[in-house]
CSV table of C-alpha atoms and ligand atoms in Angstrom, one decimal:
chain,number,residue,atom,x,y,z
A,1,MET,CA,0.0,0.0,0.0
A,2,SER,CA,1.5,3.3,-1.0
A,3,THR,CA,0.8,6.8,-2.4
A,4,THR,CA,2.4,8.5,-5.3
A,5,ALA,CA,4.8,11.3,-4.5
A,6,LYS,CA,5.7,14.1,-6.9
A,7,ALA,CA,9.3,15.1,-6.8
A,8,PHE,CA,12.3,16.4,-8.6
A,9,ALA,CA,15.2,14.0,-9.2
A,10,ALA,CA,18.6,13.8,-10.8
A,11,LEU,CA,18.7,10.6,-13.0
A,12,ALA,CA,22.5,10.7,-13.3
A,13,ALA,CA,25.5,12.7,-12.0
A,14,ASP,CA,25.6,14.9,-15.0
A,15,ALA,CA,21.8,15.2,-15.7
A,16,PRO,CA,19.7,18.2,-14.7
A,17,PHE,CA,16.9,17.8,-12.2
A,18,GLU,CA,13.5,16.7,-13.7
A,19,PRO,CA,10.0,15.9,-12.5
A,20,PHE,CA,9.8,12.4,-11.0
A,21,ASP,CA,7.1,10.4,-9.4
A,22,PHE,CA,7.6,7.5,-6.9
A,23,GLU,CA,5.8,5.7,-4.2
A,24,ARG,CA,5.8,6.4,-0.5
A,25,ARG,CA,4.6,3.8,2.0
A,26,ASP,CA,1.2,4.3,3.7
A,27,PRO,CA,1.8,5.3,7.4
A,28,GLY,CA,2.2,2.4,9.7
A,29,PRO,CA,1.2,2.5,13.4
A,30,ARG,CA,4.3,4.5,14.4
A,31,ASP,CA,4.6,6.6,11.3
A,32,VAL,CA,3.8,10.3,10.5
A,33,ALA,CA,2.9,11.4,7.0
A,34,ILE,CA,3.9,15.0,6.3
A,35,ASP,CA,2.9,17.3,3.5
A,36,ILE,CA,6.2,19.0,2.7
A,37,LEU,CA,5.9,22.8,2.4
A,38,PHE,CA,9.6,23.8,2.2
A,39,CYS,CA,12.9,22.0,1.8
A,40,GLY,CA,16.3,23.6,2.2
A,41,VAL,CA,19.1,23.0,-0.3
A,42,CYS,CA,22.3,21.7,1.5
A,43,HIS,CA,25.7,21.4,-0.2
A,44,SER,CA,25.5,17.7,0.7
A,45,ASP,CA,22.6,17.4,-1.7
A,46,LEU,CA,24.8,18.8,-4.5
A,47,HIS,CA,27.8,16.5,-3.5
A,48,THR,CA,25.4,13.5,-3.7
A,49,ALA,CA,23.3,14.4,-6.7
A,50,ARG,CA,26.4,15.2,-8.8
A,51,GLY,CA,28.1,12.0,-7.6
A,52,GLU,CA,31.0,13.8,-6.0
A,53,TRP,CA,31.3,11.5,-3.0
A,54,GLY,CA,30.7,8.3,-5.0
A,55,GLY,CA,28.0,5.8,-4.1
A,56,THR,CA,25.0,7.8,-5.3
A,57,LEU,CA,21.9,5.8,-6.1
A,58,TYR,CA,19.9,7.1,-9.0
A,59,PRO,CA,17.2,8.4,-9.4
A,60,CYS,CA,18.4,10.7,-6.6
A,61,VAL,CA,15.8,12.8,-4.8
A,62,PRO,CA,17.8,14.8,-2.3
A,63,GLY,CA,16.6,17.1,0.5
A,64,HIS,CA,17.1,16.7,4.3
A,65,GLU,CA,15.9,20.1,5.5
A,66,ILE,CA,12.2,19.3,5.5
A,67,VAL,CA,9.4,21.2,7.1
A,68,GLY,CA,5.6,20.8,6.6
A,69,ARG,CA,2.3,19.9,8.1
A,70,VAL,CA,1.2,16.5,9.5
A,71,ARG,CA,-1.2,14.9,7.1
A,72,ALA,CA,-1.8,11.6,8.9
A,73,ILE,CA,-0.5,9.8,12.0
A,74,GLY,CA,-0.4,6.1,12.8
A,75,SER,CA,-2.5,4.6,15.6
A,76,GLU,CA,0.4,4.5,18.1
A,77,VAL,CA,1.5,8.2,17.6
A,78,ALA,CA,0.2,10.0,20.6
A,79,ASP,CA,2.2,13.3,20.7
A,80,LEU,CA,1.6,14.7,17.2
A,81,ALA,CA,-1.7,15.5,15.6
A,82,VAL,CA,-2.9,16.1,12.1
A,83,GLY,CA,-2.3,19.7,11.2
A,84,ASP,CA,0.8,20.2,13.4
A,85,LEU,CA,3.9,21.7,11.9
A,86,ALA,CA,6.8,19.1,11.8
A,87,GLY,CA,10.3,18.7,10.5
A,88,VAL,CA,12.6,15.9,9.2
A,89,GLY,CA,16.3,16.2,9.0
A,90,CYS,CA,19.1,14.0,7.7
A,91,MET,CA,18.0,10.7,9.3
A,92,VAL,CA,14.8,8.6,9.1
A,93,ASP,CA,15.9,5.6,11.2
A,94,SER,CA,18.7,3.8,13.0
A,95,CYS,CA,19.3,0.5,14.8
A,96,ARG,CA,18.0,2.1,18.2
A,97,THR,CA,19.9,-0.6,20.3
A,98,CYS,CA,23.6,0.2,20.0
A,99,PRO,CA,25.3,2.4,22.5
A,100,ALA,CA,25.2,5.5,20.3
A,101,CYS,CA,21.5,5.1,19.5
A,102,ARG,CA,20.8,4.5,23.2
A,103,GLU,CA,22.6,7.7,24.1
A,104,GLY,CA,20.6,9.7,21.5
A,105,GLU,CA,23.5,10.0,19.1
A,106,GLU,CA,21.8,8.1,16.2
A,107,GLN,CA,24.1,9.8,13.7
A,108,TYR,CA,26.9,7.7,15.1
A,109,CYS,CA,24.8,4.4,15.0
A,110,GLU,CA,27.2,1.5,15.4
A,111,GLY,CA,24.6,-1.0,14.0
A,112,ALA,CA,24.2,-0.7,10.2
A,113,GLY,CA,24.7,3.1,10.5
A,114,PHE,CA,21.8,5.6,10.5
A,115,VAL,CA,19.3,5.5,7.6
A,116,GLY,CA,19.7,8.7,5.6
A,117,THR,CA,16.6,10.6,4.5
A,118,TYR,CA,17.8,10.0,0.9
A,119,ASN,CA,20.3,7.7,-0.8
A,120,ALA,CA,20.0,4.9,1.9
A,121,PRO,CA,18.4,1.4,1.7
A,122,ASP,CA,14.6,1.6,2.2
A,123,LYS,CA,13.6,-1.4,4.4
A,124,HIS,CA,9.9,-0.7,3.8
A,125,LEU,CA,9.5,-0.6,0.1
A,126,GLY,CA,12.9,-1.8,-1.1
A,127,GLY,CA,15.1,0.3,-3.3
A,128,HIS,CA,16.5,3.5,-1.7
A,129,THR,CA,15.1,6.4,0.3
A,130,PHE,CA,14.0,9.6,-1.4
A,131,GLY,CA,14.3,12.9,0.3
A,132,GLY,CA,12.5,16.2,0.6
A,133,TYR,CA,12.5,17.6,-2.9
A,134,SER,CA,9.1,16.1,-3.0
A,135,ASP,CA,5.5,16.8,-1.9
A,136,HIS,CA,5.2,14.5,1.1
A,137,ILE,CA,7.2,12.0,3.2
A,138,VAL,CA,6.4,9.2,5.7
A,139,VAL,CA,8.7,8.9,8.7
A,140,ASP,CA,8.8,7.0,12.0
A,141,ARG,CA,7.7,9.3,14.8
A,142,ASP,CA,11.0,8.9,16.6
A,143,PHE,CA,12.7,10.8,13.7
A,144,VAL,CA,10.2,13.6,13.4
A,145,LEU,CA,10.8,17.0,15.0
A,146,ARG,CA,8.4,19.5,16.5
A,147,ILE,CA,8.5,23.0,15.1
A,148,GLY,CA,7.8,25.7,17.8
A,149,HIS,CA,8.6,28.7,15.6
A,150,ASP,CA,5.8,31.0,14.3
A,151,GLU,CA,4.3,29.5,11.2
A,152,LYS,CA,5.2,32.7,9.2
A,153,ASP,CA,8.9,31.7,9.7
A,154,LEU,CA,8.5,28.2,8.5
A,155,ALA,CA,10.5,28.4,5.3
A,156,ALA,CA,13.4,29.9,7.2
A,157,VAL,CA,13.2,27.2,9.8
A,158,ALA,CA,13.8,24.4,7.2
A,159,PRO,CA,17.6,24.9,7.1
A,160,LEU,CA,17.9,24.4,10.8
A,161,LEU,CA,17.2,20.7,10.2
A,162,CYS,CA,20.7,20.2,8.8
A,163,ALA,CA,22.7,23.5,8.8
A,164,GLY,CA,21.4,24.4,12.2
A,165,ILE,CA,22.1,21.1,14.0
A,166,THR,CA,25.4,20.5,12.2
A,167,THR,CA,26.7,23.7,13.7
A,168,TYR,CA,24.8,23.6,17.0
A,169,SER,CA,26.1,20.1,18.0
A,170,PRO,CA,29.8,20.8,17.8
A,171,LEU,CA,29.4,24.3,19.4
A,172,ARG,CA,27.7,22.5,22.4
A,173,HIS,CA,30.0,19.5,22.4
A,174,TRP,CA,33.1,21.8,22.7
A,175,LYS,CA,31.3,24.0,25.2
A,176,VAL,CA,31.4,27.3,23.4
A,177,GLY,CA,30.1,30.1,25.6
A,178,PRO,CA,30.7,33.7,26.8
A,179,ASP,CA,34.3,35.1,26.8
A,180,GLN,CA,35.4,32.7,24.1
A,181,LYS,CA,36.8,33.7,20.8
A,182,VAL,CA,35.2,31.4,18.1
A,183,GLY,CA,36.0,31.3,14.4
A,184,VAL,CA,33.6,30.1,11.7
A,185,VAL,CA,35.4,29.2,8.4
A,186,GLY,CA,33.2,29.7,5.3
A,187,LEU,CA,30.1,31.9,5.3
A,188,GLY,CA,27.6,29.6,3.5
A,189,GLY,CA,24.6,27.7,4.7
A,190,LEU,CA,26.3,26.0,7.6
A,191,GLY,CA,28.6,28.9,8.3
A,192,HIS,CA,25.9,31.6,8.7
A,193,MET,CA,24.0,29.4,11.1
A,194,GLY,CA,27.2,28.7,13.0
A,195,VAL,CA,27.7,32.5,13.4
A,196,LYS,CA,24.1,33.1,14.6
A,197,ILE,CA,24.2,30.2,17.1
A,198,ALA,CA,27.7,30.8,18.5
A,199,ALA,CA,26.8,34.5,19.0
A,200,ALA,CA,23.6,33.5,20.7
A,201,MET,CA,25.7,31.3,23.0
A,202,GLY,CA,27.6,34.4,24.0
A,203,ALA,CA,30.9,33.8,22.1
A,204,ASP,CA,32.9,36.5,20.3
A,205,VAL,CA,32.6,35.3,16.7
A,206,TYR,CA,34.9,35.9,13.8
A,207,VAL,CA,34.2,34.8,10.2
A,208,PHE,CA,37.0,33.5,7.9
A,209,SER,CA,35.9,33.9,4.4
A,210,THR,CA,37.3,33.9,0.8
A,211,SER,CA,34.6,36.6,0.0
A,212,PRO,CA,35.5,40.1,1.2
A,213,GLY,CA,32.0,41.2,0.1
A,214,LYS,CA,30.4,39.2,2.9
A,215,ARG,CA,31.8,41.5,5.7
A,216,GLU,CA,28.7,43.5,6.4
A,217,ASP,CA,26.6,40.4,6.3
A,218,ALA,CA,28.9,38.7,8.7
A,219,LYS,CA,28.5,41.5,11.2
A,220,ARG,CA,24.7,41.7,10.7
A,221,LEU,CA,24.6,37.9,11.5
A,222,GLY,CA,26.4,38.5,14.8
A,223,ALA,CA,30.1,38.3,14.1
A,224,LYS,CA,32.6,40.9,15.4
A,225,ASP,CA,34.4,41.0,12.1
A,226,LEU,CA,35.2,39.1,8.9
A,227,ILE,CA,38.8,38.0,8.2
A,228,VAL,CA,39.7,37.4,4.6
A,229,SER,CA,41.5,34.1,4.8
A,230,LYS,CA,43.7,34.8,1.8
A,231,ASP,CA,45.0,38.0,3.5
A,232,ALA,CA,48.2,36.7,5.3
A,233,GLU,CA,48.6,39.9,7.2
A,234,ALA,CA,45.1,39.9,8.6
A,235,MET,CA,45.4,36.2,9.5
A,236,ALA,CA,48.8,36.9,11.3
A,237,GLY,CA,47.1,39.3,13.6
A,238,HIS,CA,45.1,36.5,15.1
A,239,VAL,CA,47.8,33.8,15.7
A,240,GLY,CA,47.3,31.8,18.9
A,241,SER,CA,44.1,33.5,19.9
A,242,PHE,CA,41.1,31.3,19.1
A,243,ASP,CA,39.4,28.9,21.6
A,244,PHE,CA,37.5,27.1,18.9
A,245,ILE,CA,37.2,27.1,15.1
A,246,LEU,CA,34.3,25.5,13.2
A,247,ASN,CA,35.3,24.8,9.6
A,248,THR,CA,32.4,24.5,7.2
A,249,VAL,CA,34.3,24.8,3.9
A,250,ALA,CA,33.0,22.4,1.2
A,251,ALA,CA,36.4,22.3,-0.7
A,252,SER,CA,39.9,21.0,-0.1
A,253,HIS,CA,42.1,23.7,1.5
A,254,ASP,CA,45.1,24.4,3.7
A,255,LEU,CA,44.1,23.6,7.3
A,256,ASP,CA,47.4,24.9,8.8
A,257,ALA,CA,46.4,28.5,8.1
A,258,PHE,CA,43.6,28.1,10.7
A,259,LEU,CA,45.2,25.6,13.1
A,260,ALA,CA,47.9,28.3,13.7
A,261,LEU,CA,45.2,30.7,15.0
A,262,LEU,CA,44.2,28.3,17.8
A,263,LYS,CA,45.3,28.9,21.4
A,264,ARG,CA,47.0,26.2,23.5
A,265,ASP,CA,44.4,23.4,23.8
A,266,GLY,CA,42.2,25.0,21.2
A,267,THR,CA,40.2,22.8,18.8
A,268,MET,CA,39.3,23.1,15.1
A,269,THR,CA,36.3,20.9,14.2
A,270,LEU,CA,35.7,20.0,10.5
A,271,VAL,CA,32.1,19.7,9.3
A,272,GLY,CA,32.7,20.3,5.6
A,273,VAL,CA,33.1,17.1,3.6
A,274,PRO,CA,35.1,18.1,0.4
A,275,GLU,CA,35.2,15.9,-2.7
A,276,ASP,CA,39.0,15.8,-2.5
A,277,PRO,CA,41.0,15.3,0.7
A,278,HIS,CA,42.7,18.3,2.5
A,279,PRO,CA,46.5,18.4,2.4
A,280,SER,CA,47.8,16.8,5.6
A,281,PRO,CA,48.2,19.4,8.4
A,282,ASN,CA,51.7,20.1,9.8
A,283,VAL,CA,52.2,18.1,13.0
A,284,ALA,CA,54.3,20.8,14.7
A,285,ASN,CA,51.3,23.1,14.5
A,286,LEU,CA,49.3,20.6,16.6
A,287,ILE,CA,51.9,19.3,19.2
A,288,PHE,CA,53.5,22.6,20.2
A,289,ARG,CA,50.2,24.0,21.6
A,290,ARG,CA,48.4,20.7,22.2
A,291,ARG,CA,45.9,21.7,19.6
A,292,ALA,CA,43.2,19.3,18.3
A,293,LEU,CA,41.7,18.8,14.9
A,294,ALA,CA,38.3,17.1,15.1
A,295,GLY,CA,35.2,16.3,13.1
A,296,SER,CA,31.5,16.3,13.8
A,297,LEU,CA,28.5,14.8,12.0
A,298,ILE,CA,25.0,16.5,12.2
A,299,GLY,CA,23.5,15.8,15.6
A,300,GLY,CA,21.1,13.3,17.3
A,301,ILE,CA,17.3,13.6,17.3
A,302,ARG,CA,17.1,14.8,20.9
A,303,GLU,CA,19.8,17.4,20.3
A,304,THR,CA,18.0,18.5,17.1
A,305,GLN,CA,14.9,19.2,19.0
A,306,GLU,CA,16.9,21.1,21.6
A,307,MET,CA,18.5,23.1,18.8
A,308,LEU,CA,15.1,23.9,17.3
A,309,ASP,CA,13.8,25.1,20.7
A,310,PHE,CA,17.0,27.1,21.3
A,311,CYS,CA,16.6,28.8,18.0
A,312,ARG,CA,13.0,29.6,18.7
A,313,ASP,CA,13.8,31.0,22.1
A,314,HIS,CA,16.6,33.2,20.7
A,315,GLY,CA,14.6,34.2,17.6
A,316,LEU,CA,17.0,32.5,15.2
A,317,VAL,CA,16.1,31.3,11.7
A,318,SER,CA,18.1,31.0,8.5
A,319,ASP,CA,18.6,33.8,5.9
A,320,ILE,CA,17.0,32.3,2.9
A,321,GLU,CA,16.4,32.8,-0.8
A,322,MET,CA,13.3,31.0,-2.0
A,323,ILE,CA,13.3,29.1,-5.3
A,324,ASP,CA,11.0,27.0,-7.4
A,325,ALA,CA,11.8,23.3,-7.9
A,326,ARG,CA,12.7,24.1,-11.5
A,327,GLU,CA,15.6,26.3,-10.3
A,328,ILE,CA,17.5,23.6,-8.4
A,329,ASP,CA,20.3,23.3,-11.0
A,330,ALA,CA,20.8,27.0,-11.1
A,331,ALA,CA,20.9,27.2,-7.3
A,332,TYR,CA,23.5,24.4,-7.3
A,333,ASP,CA,25.7,26.3,-9.8
A,334,ARG,CA,25.5,29.4,-7.6
A,335,MET,CA,26.4,27.3,-4.5
A,336,VAL,CA,29.5,26.1,-6.2
A,337,ARG,CA,30.5,29.8,-6.8
A,338,SER,CA,29.9,30.6,-3.0
A,339,ASP,CA,27.0,32.8,-4.2
A,340,VAL,CA,24.4,31.9,-1.6
A,341,LYS,CA,22.8,34.3,0.8
A,342,TYR,CA,22.7,32.1,2.8
A,343,ARG,CA,20.5,29.1,2.1
A,344,PHE,CA,18.2,28.3,-0.9
A,345,VAL,CA,14.9,26.9,0.1
A,346,ILE,CA,12.5,25.2,-2.3
A,347,ASP,CA,8.9,26.3,-2.2
A,348,MET,CA,7.2,22.9,-2.6
A,349,GLN,CA,4.0,24.5,-3.9
A,350,SER,CA,6.0,25.1,-7.1
A,351,LEU,CA,5.8,21.3,-7.8
A,352,LYS,CA,2.1,22.0,-8.5
A,353,ARG,CA,2.7,24.9,-10.9
A,354,PRO,CA,2.7,24.1,-14.6
A,355,ALA,CA,6.2,24.3,-16.2
B,1,LIG,P1,27.8,26.2,1.2
B,1,LIG,O1,26.5,26.9,1.5
B,1,LIG,O2,28.1,26.0,-0.2
B,1,LIG,O3,28.9,27.0,2.0
B,1,LIG,C1,30.3,26.6,1.9
B,1,LIG,C2,31.1,27.9,2.0
B,1,LIG,O4,32.5,27.5,2.0
B,1,LIG,C3,31.1,28.8,0.9
B,1,LIG,O5,30.0,29.7,0.9
B,1,LIG,C4,32.4,29.6,0.9
B,1,LIG,O6,32.3,30.6,1.9
B,1,LIG,C5,33.3,28.5,1.5
B,1,LIG,N1,34.1,27.9,0.3
B,1,LIG,C6,33.6,27.3,-0.8
B,1,LIG,N2,34.6,26.9,-1.6
B,1,LIG,C7,35.8,27.3,-0.9
B,1,LIG,C8,37.1,27.1,-1.2
B,1,LIG,N3,37.6,26.5,-2.4
B,1,LIG,N4,38.1,27.6,-0.3
B,1,LIG,C9,37.6,28.2,0.8
B,1,LIG,N5,36.3,28.4,1.1
B,1,LIG,C10,35.4,27.9,0.3
B,1,LIG,O7,27.8,24.7,1.8
B,1,LIG,P2,27.1,24.2,3.1
B,1,LIG,O8,25.7,23.7,2.8
B,1,LIG,O9,27.2,25.1,4.2
B,1,LIG,O10,28.0,22.9,3.4
B,1,LIG,C11,29.3,23.0,3.7
B,1,LIG,C12,30.0,21.6,3.7
B,1,LIG,O11,29.5,20.9,4.9
B,1,LIG,C13,29.7,20.7,2.6
B,1,LIG,O12,30.8,19.9,2.2
B,1,LIG,C14,28.6,19.8,3.1
B,1,LIG,O13,28.5,18.5,2.4
B,1,LIG,C15,29.1,19.6,4.5
B,1,LIG,N6,28.1,19.2,5.5
B,1,LIG,C16,28.5,18.4,6.5
B,1,LIG,C17,27.6,18.0,7.5
B,1,LIG,C18,28.1,17.2,8.7
B,1,LIG,O14,27.3,16.6,9.3
B,1,LIG,N7,29.4,17.2,9.0
B,1,LIG,C19,26.3,18.4,7.4
B,1,LIG,C20,25.9,19.2,6.4
B,1,LIG,C21,26.8,19.6,5.4
B,1,LIG,P3,33.1,32.0,1.8
B,1,LIG,O15,32.5,32.7,0.6
B,1,LIG,O16,32.8,32.7,3.0
B,1,LIG,O17,34.5,31.7,1.6
B,2,LIG,ZN1,22.9,18.8,4.9
B,3,LIG,ZN1,22.5,2.2,16.5
């Protein structure tokens, strides 16, 4: 039993997006069916659809920054009702029994790994999962988030489901707070949320960017200043001064330029996943000040709900540019040129408009 979903899919790594229909399962007792109203466009969607990481299953329907309205609930779902606003992020399931899952860190599931919202095996219907560039989705209640923001902000809430949690989780894990000097490398979708959230946590935030034209935006988002990372003199003025640096860059680059800016015991955490590896960092840069280079993957469901509530309480949403589904390829091309202010969000009503 299933219903037909309308979507946009990439049929191959070098093919443009095109309209695509597929089947979603009917909601089981623990499922929630959501009419998707908006879906953010993450750089991971681009890496996947264009085959940059390898392993892409086609047809590929990306999208893991999903917000919408509950259309139906299963008989065992007691805490969501038809008509509620709801969100779905990067995961739709996990083993639930391993230590990571039991601790609410499903993104680090030690069973078969978490089930991605797209490009993962679909145990219900076979084949692979399809994401949020579609008109509805059916997800286990345990992987559905509540949206507490005002409904008028719904489109700008969508990017919190990936860009928000991927920056919130490491900022929390490394205990960013007042009186700390925090750097955010790359002012794109993740970076701009990192700036907003770190500033709301009370840190002094600096943006490292390859785009000098983003300085005023960086300050408006909550940063003290923007440092042009290619300006050696500007970078030298900050050597040994940062407590924590969150690196969101989506391309291979020199990590030493940033590691040298950390204090003793400072950490730089990578969240960007470039197509090609970074050049190996200089060991001396790490050992002489006991600096750490770390990584972080999205965040668990419990922490995602905490992040959504934190953003609601602090009045935080994403800065978005709304697009139609037919504009996905053009949006991807602009994302490659770092020309995003600061997240594209697809208006899913556009699926219903004639071409
Ligand atoms: P995005 O919106 O395209 O932003 C990336 C930013 O990086 C750009 O706006 C640009 O900022 C900077 N940049 C791009 N190319 C660069 C280069 N060659 N050298 C230096 N800086 C460059 O991408 P996003 O959606 O924020 O995603 C960023 C990365 O995180 C992607 O690789 C994505 O797959 C990954 N990601 C990881 C996780 C996770 O769980 N770890 C979750 C989501 C996404 P400036 O103009 O300011 O330089
Ligand atoms: Zn993402
Ligand atoms: Zn698990």
